[in-house]
Each structure stands twice: as structure tokens, then as C-alpha cells.
mmCIF file of C-alpha atoms and ligand atoms in Angstrom:
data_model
loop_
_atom_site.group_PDB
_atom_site.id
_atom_site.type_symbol
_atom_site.label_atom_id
_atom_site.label_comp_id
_atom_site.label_asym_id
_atom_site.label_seq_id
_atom_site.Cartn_x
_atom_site.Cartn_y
_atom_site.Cartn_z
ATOM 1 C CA UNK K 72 -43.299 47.280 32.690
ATOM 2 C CA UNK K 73 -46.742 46.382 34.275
ATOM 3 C CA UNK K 74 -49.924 45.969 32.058
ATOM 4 C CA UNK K 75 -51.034 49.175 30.744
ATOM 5 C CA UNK K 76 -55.231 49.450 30.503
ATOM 6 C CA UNK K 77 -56.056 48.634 26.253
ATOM 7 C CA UNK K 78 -55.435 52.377 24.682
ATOM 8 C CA UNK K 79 -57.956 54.517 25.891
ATOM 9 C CA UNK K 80 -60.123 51.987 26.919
ATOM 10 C CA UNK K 81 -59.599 53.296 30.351
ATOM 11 C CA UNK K 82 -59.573 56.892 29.980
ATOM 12 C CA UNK K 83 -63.195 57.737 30.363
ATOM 13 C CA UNK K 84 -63.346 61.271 31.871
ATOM 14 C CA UNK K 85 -65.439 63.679 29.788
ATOM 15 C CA UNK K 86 -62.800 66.763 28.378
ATOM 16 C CA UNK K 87 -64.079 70.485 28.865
ATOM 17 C CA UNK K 88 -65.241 71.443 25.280
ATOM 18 C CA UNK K 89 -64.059 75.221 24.490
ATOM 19 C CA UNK K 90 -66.067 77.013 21.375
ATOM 20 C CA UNK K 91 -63.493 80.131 20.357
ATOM 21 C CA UNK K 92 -65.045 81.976 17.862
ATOM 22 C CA UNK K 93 -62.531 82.975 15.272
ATOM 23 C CA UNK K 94 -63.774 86.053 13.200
ATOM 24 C CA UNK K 95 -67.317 86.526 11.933
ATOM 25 C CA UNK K 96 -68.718 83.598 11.421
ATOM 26 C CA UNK K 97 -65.318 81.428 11.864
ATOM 27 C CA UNK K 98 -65.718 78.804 15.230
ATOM 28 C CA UNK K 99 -63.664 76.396 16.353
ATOM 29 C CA UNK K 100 -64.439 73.308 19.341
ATOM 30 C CA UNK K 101 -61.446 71.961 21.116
ATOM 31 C CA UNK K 102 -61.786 69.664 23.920
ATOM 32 C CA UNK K 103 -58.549 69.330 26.052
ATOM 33 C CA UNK K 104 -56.737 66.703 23.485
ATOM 34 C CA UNK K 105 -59.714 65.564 22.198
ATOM 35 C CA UNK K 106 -60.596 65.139 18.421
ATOM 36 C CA UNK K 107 -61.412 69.272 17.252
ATOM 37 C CA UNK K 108 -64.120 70.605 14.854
ATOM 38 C CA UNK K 109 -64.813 73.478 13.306
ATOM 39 C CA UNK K 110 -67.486 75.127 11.334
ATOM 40 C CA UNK K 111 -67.110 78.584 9.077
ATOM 41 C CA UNK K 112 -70.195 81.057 7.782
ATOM 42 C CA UNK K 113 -71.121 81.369 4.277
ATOM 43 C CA UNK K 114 -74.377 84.240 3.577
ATOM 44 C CA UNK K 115 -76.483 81.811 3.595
ATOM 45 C CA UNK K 116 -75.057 78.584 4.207
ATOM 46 C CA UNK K 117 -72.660 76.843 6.610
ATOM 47 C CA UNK K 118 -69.636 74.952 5.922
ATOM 48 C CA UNK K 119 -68.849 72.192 9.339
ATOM 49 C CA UNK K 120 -65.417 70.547 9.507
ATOM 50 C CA UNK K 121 -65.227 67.328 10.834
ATOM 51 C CA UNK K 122 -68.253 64.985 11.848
ATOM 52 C CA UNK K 123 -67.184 63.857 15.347
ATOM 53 C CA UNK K 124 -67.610 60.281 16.406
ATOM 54 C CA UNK K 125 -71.203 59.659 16.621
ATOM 55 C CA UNK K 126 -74.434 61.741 15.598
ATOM 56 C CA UNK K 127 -75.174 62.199 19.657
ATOM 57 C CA UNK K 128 -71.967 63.757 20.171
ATOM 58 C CA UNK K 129 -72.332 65.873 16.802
ATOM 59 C CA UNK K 130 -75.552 66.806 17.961
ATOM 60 C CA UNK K 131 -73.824 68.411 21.395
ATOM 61 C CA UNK K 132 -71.763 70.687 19.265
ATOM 62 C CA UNK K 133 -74.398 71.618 16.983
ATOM 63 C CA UNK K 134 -76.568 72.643 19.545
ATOM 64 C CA UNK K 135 -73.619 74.974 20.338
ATOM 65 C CA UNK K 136 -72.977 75.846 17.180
ATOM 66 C CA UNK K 137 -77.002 76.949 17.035
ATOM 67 C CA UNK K 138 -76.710 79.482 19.932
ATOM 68 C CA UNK K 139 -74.744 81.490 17.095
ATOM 69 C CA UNK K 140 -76.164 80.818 13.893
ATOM 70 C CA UNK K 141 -78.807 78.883 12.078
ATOM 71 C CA UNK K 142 -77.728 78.732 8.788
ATOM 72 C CA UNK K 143 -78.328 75.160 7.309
ATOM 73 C CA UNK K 144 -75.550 72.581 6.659
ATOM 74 C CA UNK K 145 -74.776 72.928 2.902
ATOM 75 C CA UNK K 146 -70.962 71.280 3.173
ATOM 76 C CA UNK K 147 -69.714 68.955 5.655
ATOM 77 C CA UNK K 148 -65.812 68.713 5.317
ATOM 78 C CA UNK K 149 -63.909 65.027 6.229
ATOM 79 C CA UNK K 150 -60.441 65.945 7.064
ATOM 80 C CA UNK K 151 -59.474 62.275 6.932
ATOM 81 C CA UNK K 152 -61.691 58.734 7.188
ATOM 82 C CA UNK K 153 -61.006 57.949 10.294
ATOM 83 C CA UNK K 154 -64.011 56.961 12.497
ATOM 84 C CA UNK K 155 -63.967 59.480 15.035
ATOM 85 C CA UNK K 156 -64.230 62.102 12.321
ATOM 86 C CA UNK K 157 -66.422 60.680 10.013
ATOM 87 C CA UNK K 158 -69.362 58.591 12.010
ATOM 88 C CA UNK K 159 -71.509 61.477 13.132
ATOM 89 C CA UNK K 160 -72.321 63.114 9.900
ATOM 90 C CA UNK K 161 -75.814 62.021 9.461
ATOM 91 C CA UNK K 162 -76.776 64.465 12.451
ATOM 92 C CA UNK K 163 -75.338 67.680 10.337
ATOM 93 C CA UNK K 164 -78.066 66.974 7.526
ATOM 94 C CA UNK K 165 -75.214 68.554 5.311
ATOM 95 C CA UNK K 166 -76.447 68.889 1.443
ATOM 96 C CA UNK K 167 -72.529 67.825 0.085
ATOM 97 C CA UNK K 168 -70.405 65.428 2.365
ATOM 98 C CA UNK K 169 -66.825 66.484 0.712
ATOM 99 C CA UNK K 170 -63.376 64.738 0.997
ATOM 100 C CA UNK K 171 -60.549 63.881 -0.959
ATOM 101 C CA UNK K 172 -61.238 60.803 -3.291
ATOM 102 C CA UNK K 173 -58.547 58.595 -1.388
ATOM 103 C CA UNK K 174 -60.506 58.816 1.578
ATOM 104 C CA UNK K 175 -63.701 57.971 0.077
ATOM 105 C CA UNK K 176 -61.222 54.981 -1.249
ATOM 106 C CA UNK K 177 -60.119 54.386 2.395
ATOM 107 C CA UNK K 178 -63.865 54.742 3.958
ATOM 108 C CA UNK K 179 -65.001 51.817 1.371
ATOM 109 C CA UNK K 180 -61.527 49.511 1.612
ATOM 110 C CA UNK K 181 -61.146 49.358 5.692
ATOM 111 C CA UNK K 182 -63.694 51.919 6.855
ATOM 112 C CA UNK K 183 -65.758 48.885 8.769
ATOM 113 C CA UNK K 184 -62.841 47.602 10.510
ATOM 114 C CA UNK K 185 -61.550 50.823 11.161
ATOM 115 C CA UNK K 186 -64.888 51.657 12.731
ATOM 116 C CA UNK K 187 -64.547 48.568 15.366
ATOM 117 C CA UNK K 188 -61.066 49.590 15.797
ATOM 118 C CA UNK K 189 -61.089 52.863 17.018
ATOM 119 C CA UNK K 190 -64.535 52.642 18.845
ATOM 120 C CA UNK K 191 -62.822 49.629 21.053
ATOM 121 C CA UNK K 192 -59.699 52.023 21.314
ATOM 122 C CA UNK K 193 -61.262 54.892 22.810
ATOM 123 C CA UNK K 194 -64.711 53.954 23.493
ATOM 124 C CA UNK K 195 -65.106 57.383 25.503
ATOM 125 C CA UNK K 196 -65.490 59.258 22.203
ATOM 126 C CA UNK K 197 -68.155 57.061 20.929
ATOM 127 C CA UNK K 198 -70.930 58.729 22.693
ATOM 128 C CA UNK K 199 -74.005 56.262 22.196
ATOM 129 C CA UNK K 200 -72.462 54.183 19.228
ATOM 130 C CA UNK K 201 -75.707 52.383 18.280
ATOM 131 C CA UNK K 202 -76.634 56.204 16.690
ATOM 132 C CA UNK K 203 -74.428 55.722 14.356
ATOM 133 C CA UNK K 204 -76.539 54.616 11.138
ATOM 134 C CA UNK K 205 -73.496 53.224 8.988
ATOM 135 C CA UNK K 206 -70.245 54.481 7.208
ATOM 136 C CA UNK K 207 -70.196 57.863 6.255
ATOM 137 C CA UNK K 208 -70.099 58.476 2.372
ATOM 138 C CA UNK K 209 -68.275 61.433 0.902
ATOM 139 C CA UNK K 210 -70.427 63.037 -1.981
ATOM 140 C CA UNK K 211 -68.148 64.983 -3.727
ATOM 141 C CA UNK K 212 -64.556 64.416 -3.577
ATOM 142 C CA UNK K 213 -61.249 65.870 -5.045
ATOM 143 C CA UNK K 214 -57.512 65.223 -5.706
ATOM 144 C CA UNK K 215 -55.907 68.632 -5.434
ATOM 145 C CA UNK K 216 -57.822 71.346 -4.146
ATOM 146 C CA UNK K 217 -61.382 72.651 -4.083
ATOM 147 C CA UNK K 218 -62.823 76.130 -3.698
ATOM 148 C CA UNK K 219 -65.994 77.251 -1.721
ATOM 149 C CA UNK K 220 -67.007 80.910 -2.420
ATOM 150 C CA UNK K 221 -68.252 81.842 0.865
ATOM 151 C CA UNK K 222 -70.402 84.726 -0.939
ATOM 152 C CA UNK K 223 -70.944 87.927 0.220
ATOM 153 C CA UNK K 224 -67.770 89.565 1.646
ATOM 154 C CA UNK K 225 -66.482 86.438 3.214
ATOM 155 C CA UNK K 226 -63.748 85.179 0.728
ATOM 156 C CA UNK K 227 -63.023 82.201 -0.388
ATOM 157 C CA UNK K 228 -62.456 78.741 2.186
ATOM 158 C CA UNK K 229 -59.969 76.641 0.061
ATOM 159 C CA UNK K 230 -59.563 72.879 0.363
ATOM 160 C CA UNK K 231 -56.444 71.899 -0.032
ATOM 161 C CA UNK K 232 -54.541 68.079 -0.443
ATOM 162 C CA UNK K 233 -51.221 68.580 1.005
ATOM 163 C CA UNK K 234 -49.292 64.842 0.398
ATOM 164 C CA UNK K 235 -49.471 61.761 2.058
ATOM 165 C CA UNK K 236 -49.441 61.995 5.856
ATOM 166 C CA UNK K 237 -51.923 61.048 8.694
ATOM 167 C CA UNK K 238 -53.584 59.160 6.336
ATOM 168 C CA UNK K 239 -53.217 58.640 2.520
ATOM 169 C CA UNK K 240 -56.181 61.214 1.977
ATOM 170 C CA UNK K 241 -55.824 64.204 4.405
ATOM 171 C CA UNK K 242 -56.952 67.556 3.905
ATOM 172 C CA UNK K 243 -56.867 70.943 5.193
ATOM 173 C CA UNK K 244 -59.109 74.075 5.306
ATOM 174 C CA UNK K 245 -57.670 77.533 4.488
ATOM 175 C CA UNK K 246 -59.026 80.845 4.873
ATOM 176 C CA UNK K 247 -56.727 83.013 2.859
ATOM 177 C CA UNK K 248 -58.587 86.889 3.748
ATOM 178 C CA UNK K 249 -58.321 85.856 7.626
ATOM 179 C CA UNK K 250 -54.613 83.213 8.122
ATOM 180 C CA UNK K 251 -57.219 80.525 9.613
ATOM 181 C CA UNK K 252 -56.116 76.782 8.884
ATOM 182 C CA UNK K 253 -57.450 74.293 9.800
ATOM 183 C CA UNK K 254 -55.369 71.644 10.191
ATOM 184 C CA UNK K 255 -56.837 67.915 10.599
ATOM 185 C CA UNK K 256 -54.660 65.727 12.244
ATOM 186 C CA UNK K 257 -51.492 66.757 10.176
ATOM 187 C CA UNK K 258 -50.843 68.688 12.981
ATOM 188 C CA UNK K 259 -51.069 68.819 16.444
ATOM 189 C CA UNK K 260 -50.968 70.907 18.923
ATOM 190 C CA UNK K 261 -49.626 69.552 21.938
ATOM 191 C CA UNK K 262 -51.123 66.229 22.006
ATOM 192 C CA UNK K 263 -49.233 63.424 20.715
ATOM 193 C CA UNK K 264 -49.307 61.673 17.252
ATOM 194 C CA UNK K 265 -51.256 58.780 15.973
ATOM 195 C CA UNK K 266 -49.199 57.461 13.561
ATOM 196 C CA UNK K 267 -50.884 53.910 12.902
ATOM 197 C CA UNK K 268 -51.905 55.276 9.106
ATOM 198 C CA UNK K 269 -49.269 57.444 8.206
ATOM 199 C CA UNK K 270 -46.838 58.145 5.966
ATOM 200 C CA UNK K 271 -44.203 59.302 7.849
ATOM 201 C CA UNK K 272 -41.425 60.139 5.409
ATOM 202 C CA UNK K 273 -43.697 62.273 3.724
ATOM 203 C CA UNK K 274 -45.270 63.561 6.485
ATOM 204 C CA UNK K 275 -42.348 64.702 8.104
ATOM 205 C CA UNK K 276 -41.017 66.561 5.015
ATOM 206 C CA UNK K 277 -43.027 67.980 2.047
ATOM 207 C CA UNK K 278 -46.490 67.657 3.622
ATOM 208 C CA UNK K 279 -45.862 69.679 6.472
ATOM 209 C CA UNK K 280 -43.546 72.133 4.353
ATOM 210 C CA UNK K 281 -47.128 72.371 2.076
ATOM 211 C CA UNK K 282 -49.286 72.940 5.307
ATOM 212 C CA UNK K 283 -46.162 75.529 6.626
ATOM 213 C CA UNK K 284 -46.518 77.499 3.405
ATOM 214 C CA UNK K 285 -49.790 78.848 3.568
ATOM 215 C CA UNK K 286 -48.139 81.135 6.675
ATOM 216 C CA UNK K 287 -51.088 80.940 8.882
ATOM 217 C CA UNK K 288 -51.583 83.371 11.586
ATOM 218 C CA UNK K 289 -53.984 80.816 13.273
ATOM 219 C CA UNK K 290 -54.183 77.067 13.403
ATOM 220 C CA UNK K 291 -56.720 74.861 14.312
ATOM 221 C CA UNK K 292 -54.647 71.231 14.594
ATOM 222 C CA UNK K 293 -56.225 68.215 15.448
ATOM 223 C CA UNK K 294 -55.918 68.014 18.918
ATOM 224 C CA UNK K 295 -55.346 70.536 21.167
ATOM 225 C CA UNK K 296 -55.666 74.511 21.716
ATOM 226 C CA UNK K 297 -56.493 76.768 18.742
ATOM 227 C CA UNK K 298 -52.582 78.435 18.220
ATOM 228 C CA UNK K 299 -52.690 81.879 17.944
ATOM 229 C CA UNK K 300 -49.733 84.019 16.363
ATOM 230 C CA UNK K 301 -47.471 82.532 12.919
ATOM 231 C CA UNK K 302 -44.533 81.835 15.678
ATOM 232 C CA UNK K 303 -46.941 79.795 17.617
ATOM 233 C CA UNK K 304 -48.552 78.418 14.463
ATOM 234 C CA UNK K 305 -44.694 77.634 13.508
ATOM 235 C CA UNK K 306 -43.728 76.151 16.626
ATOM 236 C CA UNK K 307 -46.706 73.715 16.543
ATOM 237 C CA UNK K 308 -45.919 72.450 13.212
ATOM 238 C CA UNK K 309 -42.072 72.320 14.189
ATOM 239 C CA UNK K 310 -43.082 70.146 16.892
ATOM 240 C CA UNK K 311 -45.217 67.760 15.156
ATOM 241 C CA UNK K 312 -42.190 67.310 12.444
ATOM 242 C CA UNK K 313 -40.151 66.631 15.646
ATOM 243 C CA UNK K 314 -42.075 64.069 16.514
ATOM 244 C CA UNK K 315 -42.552 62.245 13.420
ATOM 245 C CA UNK K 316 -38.562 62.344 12.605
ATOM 246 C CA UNK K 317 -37.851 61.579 16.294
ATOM 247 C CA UNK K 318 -39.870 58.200 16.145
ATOM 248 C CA UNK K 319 -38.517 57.477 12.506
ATOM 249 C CA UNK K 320 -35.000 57.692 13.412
ATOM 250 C CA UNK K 321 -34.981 56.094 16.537
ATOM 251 C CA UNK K 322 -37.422 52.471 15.243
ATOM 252 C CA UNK K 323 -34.559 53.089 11.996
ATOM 253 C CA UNK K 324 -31.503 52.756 13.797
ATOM 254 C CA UNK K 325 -33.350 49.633 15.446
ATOM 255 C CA UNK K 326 -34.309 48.527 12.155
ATOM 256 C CA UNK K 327 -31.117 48.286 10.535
ATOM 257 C CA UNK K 328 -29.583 47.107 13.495
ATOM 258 C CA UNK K 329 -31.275 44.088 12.763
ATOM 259 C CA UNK K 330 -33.522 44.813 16.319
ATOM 260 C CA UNK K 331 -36.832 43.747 17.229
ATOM 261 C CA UNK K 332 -39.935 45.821 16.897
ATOM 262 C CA UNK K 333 -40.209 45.553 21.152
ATOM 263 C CA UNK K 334 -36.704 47.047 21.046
ATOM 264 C CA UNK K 335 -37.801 49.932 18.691
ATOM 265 C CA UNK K 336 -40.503 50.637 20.490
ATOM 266 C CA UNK K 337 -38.575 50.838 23.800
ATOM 267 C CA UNK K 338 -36.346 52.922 22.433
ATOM 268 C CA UNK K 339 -38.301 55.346 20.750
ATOM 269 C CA UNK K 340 -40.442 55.667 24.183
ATOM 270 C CA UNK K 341 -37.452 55.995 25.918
ATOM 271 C CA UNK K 342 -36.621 59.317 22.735
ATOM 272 C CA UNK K 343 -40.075 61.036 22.999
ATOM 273 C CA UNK K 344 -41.233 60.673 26.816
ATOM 274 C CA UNK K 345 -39.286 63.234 28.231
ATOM 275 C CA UNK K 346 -40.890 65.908 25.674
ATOM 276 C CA UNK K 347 -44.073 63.986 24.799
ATOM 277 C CA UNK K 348 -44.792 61.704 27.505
ATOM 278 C CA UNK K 349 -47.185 64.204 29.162
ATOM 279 C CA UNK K 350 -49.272 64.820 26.380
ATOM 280 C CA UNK K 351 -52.822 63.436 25.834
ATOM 281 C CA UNK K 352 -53.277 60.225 23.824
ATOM 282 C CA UNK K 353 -48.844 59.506 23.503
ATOM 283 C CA UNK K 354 -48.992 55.870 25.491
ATOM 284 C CA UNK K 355 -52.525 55.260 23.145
ATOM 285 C CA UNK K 356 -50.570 56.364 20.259
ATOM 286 C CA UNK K 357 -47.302 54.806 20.546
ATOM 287 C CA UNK K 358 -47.378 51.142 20.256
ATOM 288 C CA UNK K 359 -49.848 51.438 16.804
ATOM 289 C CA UNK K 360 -46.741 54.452 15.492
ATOM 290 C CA UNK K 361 -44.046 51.797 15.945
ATOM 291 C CA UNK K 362 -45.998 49.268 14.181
ATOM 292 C CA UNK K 363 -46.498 51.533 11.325
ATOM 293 C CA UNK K 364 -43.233 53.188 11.455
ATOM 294 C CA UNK K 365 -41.693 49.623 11.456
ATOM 295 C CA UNK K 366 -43.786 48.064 8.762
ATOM 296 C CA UNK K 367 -43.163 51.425 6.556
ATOM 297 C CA UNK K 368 -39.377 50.788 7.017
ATOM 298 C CA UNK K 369 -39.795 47.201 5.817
ATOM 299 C CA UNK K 370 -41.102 48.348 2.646
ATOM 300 C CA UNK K 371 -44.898 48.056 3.104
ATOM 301 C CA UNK K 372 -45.751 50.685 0.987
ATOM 302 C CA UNK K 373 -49.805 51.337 2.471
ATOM 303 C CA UNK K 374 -50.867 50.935 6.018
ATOM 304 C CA UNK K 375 -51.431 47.439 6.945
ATOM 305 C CA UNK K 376 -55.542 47.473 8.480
ATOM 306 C CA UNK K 377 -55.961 47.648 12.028
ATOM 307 C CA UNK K 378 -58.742 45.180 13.504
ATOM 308 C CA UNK K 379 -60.163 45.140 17.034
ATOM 309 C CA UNK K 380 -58.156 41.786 16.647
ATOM 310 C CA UNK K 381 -54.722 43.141 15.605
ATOM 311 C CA UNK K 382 -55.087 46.203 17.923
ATOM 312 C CA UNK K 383 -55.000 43.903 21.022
ATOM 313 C CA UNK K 384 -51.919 41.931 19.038
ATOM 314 C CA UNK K 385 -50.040 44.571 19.088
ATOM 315 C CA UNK K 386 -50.802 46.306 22.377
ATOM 316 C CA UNK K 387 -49.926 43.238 24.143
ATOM 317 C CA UNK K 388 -47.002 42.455 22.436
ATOM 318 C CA UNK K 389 -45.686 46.163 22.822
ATOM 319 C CA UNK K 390 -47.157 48.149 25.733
HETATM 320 ZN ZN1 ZN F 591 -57.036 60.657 12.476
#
């Protein structure tokens, strides 16, 4: 196999941005594969999902954003801690920074190297990284679930904890009156899975059954198109499941076999290509889910931290 270019390090086309508005006052910004964000009306107040990479490419889809409403900022909502999520708060001048405590946990145990990890992985994303003033630090965090009365006639936007997956701290948004999820990256919708974090056993059974049972008629995943329709919303979740208990068997049945993580990584390539291969970010992705898949296998209960250092490690030694 010839040298692939360092993750995305070579992948430095801008994506077309797409801002669907959902309902009133319900908006979602997908970007061909790239990381999504969202942001939903209260009367008088805004909630924002997600923080984007940087501030400078916050401040793109807040300017956006502003050609609909100006309500302020009062919540800013981390799905997860990764970087790309998390590093452009400070331009949302958001009153309450929420997220589930373990990712407030995660932010302050690897958030710095995670930071140099993912910025060297996919340096396209971080739009002008010297705007970024630091780590981003949740304000108000939960274990379980969390309720923001929307006021008015809105309803209710629930935050929900759905298991271990993605990450060990993943959430999801939920707007019961209209079937709108919002997703994170426990779901995808076609774009491929990064895996490097996750939890993949639990992932791949009672934290997507969790996310499946709120029926939503429309889910905003990740990556990817906004999925209209609960057969749609179905199928994507079906398909991420697929993928997480495709790569699990197949680095397993190397595993046991007493392989080598190259040969489980081979293998598994050779299992997902032909209905994954095409999707955005699934030769990025792949070498850091074997690595994780493998190490989960062996026991190692939490993700091992990715450096810039161990990134290259592994890319080399895989793709
Ligand atoms: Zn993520």
C-alpha cells in the first residue's frame, strides 16, 4: 500500500456549509461531512450546540445564525470534549457552557493533548488556531439528564446522557414537542466513524438503543445531512451500529486469533470499504478505530491519550 498523506492533513478543500432551518426557531449547519452545529430559540434566549473548532470559524456560523435571530447566547451545549467541538466557544459569549461532568473530566485529564492532536489531524478545521484563547471550560455539568424550559410555547429541549460511546461523556439534545435530536457524534450520517475514544461495546448496543428510543422524526448526527423521516432517522442509526459491530468483530476474530494489530486493521478495511470506503473522514478514521478497538479488546478499560506523537505512531505503523 503506498504512503497515505497524515489523516486529513491533506484534505484542505473548504465543504459547502448548508443552514436548514428546522421549525421556528430550530437551525441546523452541516457542511458536507464536516463537524455539524446547531442552535434552537428560547423567548428570549438562545441555546447553540456545539462550539466548532476555533472562535473564527464559530464566528462564520454565527454571523449566519444572526441573519435570523439576535437573541443572546444564554447556553452553549458540548456534545463531547473533543477539540473540534469545544475550542470556539469563547466567540458565542454564552452565559452557561453545559456538558456532562465526564467531559469536563476529559477536557481537564487530556484536553491539551487532545487539542494538538486533532488540530495536526485535520488542520483544515482549525480555521486561524492562534484565536483560540485556551481549553474550553464547561460551567454547569450533569450525569443524567438536564432540562431547559424554552419558555413561551416552545417546550422543553432535554439533555440527555445516553452510555458510554464516542467518548466517555457524550450527550444528546432532544426536542420532544417537534422529534428533533440532535445527535453528536453517536451517530452519523453517512460519514464514517471516529472511533479512537470510544466505547464500542457499549456503543454498539445500549447507547444507541437509548438514542433509538426517543423515536425521532429528525436527526441531526454528527456528520453529515440532517435525516428527515423516523425510517431515515432509523436507517442512520442502523448504519452507524453496523459499523461499530462490523469493525469489532472483524479486529476480534484477529484478536483471538492471536493476529497482529496490522492484520486487524487490514482486515477490517478490507470488511467496511466496500460500504464505507466512500464516505468522508473513513481512511482518517480507521487506523485510530483499530487502535482503540484493539486496545479495548485487550482489556484497557479507558481510551489510551492520543498525542501529535502517538498519532503519527500509529498512522505509520497502520495506514
Ligand atoms: Zn468527536
Amino acid at each position: 500500500m503506498s504512503q497515505k498523506s497524515f489523516a486529513s492533513s491533506a484534505d484542505l478543500a473548504d465543504k459547502e456549509q448548508t443552514l436548514e432551518v428546522l421549525g421556528d426557531g430550530i437551525y441546523a449547519l452541516t457542511a458536507e461531512g464536516d463537524p455539524n452545529v446547531g442552535a434552537i430559540e428560547g423567548e428570549d434566549f438562545l441555546v447553540c450546540f456545539e462550539a466548532m473548532a476555533t472562535p473564527v470559524a464559530a464566528r462564520e456560523w454565527l454571523v449566519r445564525l444572526r441573519e435570523h435571530t439576535d437573541k443572546p447566547v444564554r447556553y452553549l451545549v458540548l456534545s463531547h470534549y473533543h477539540a473540534v467541538r469545544t475550542l470556539g466557544a469563547s466567540a458565542f459569549d454564552a452565559d452557561i457552557i453545559v456538558s456532562h461532568e465526564n467531559t469536563k473530566a476529559l477536557i481537564a485529564e487530556r484536553g491539551k493533548q487532545d487539542w494538538a492532536s486533532e488540530f495536526a489531524r485535520m488542520p483544515r478545521l482549525a480555521k486561524s488556531p492562534e484565536s483560540v484563547p485556551g481549553l474550553t471550560w464547561p460551567t454547569l455539568t450533569f450525569t443524567d439528564r438536564m432540562t431547559i424550559d424554552l419558555g413561551g410555547e416552545r417546550g422543553d429541549l432535554v439533555l440527555q446522557y445516553c452510555g458510554r460511546g464516542h467518548t466517555e461523556g457524550d450527550i444528546i439534545a432532544w426536542l420532544p414537542r417537534h422529534g428533533i435530536l440532535y445527535a453528536g457524534d453517536l451517530v452519523e450520517a453517512q460519514a464514517a466513524l471516529y472511533t479512537g475514544d470510544a466505547f464500542h461495546h457499549d456503543w454498539s448496543t445500549s447507547t444507541l438503543d437509548k438514542v433509538r428510543s426517543f423515536g425521532a422524526t429528525t436527526l441531526i448526527g454528527g456528520r453529515g445531512a440532517v435525516t428527515h423521516g423516523r425510517d431515515a432517522v432509523n436507517a442512520a442509526i442502523d448504519q452507524t451500529r453496523n459499523f461499530l459491530t462490523v469493525l469489532l468483530a472483524e479486529v476480534s476474530s484477529v484478536f483471538q486469533a492471536g493476529g497482529t494489530l496490522k492484520e486487524a486493521f487490514e482486515r477490517t478495511h478490507a470488511a467496511l470499504s466496500p460500504r464505507y470506503g466512500k464516505w468522508p473522514i473513513f481512511e482518517h478514521c480507521l487506523p485510530f478505530d483499530v487502535s482503540r478497538a484493539w486496545d479495548e479488546l485487550a482489556g484497557i478499560e479507558r481510551p489510551v491519550i492520543w498525542t501529535a506523537e502517538r498519532d503519527r505512531e500509529v498512522w505509520d505503523q497502520l495506514a
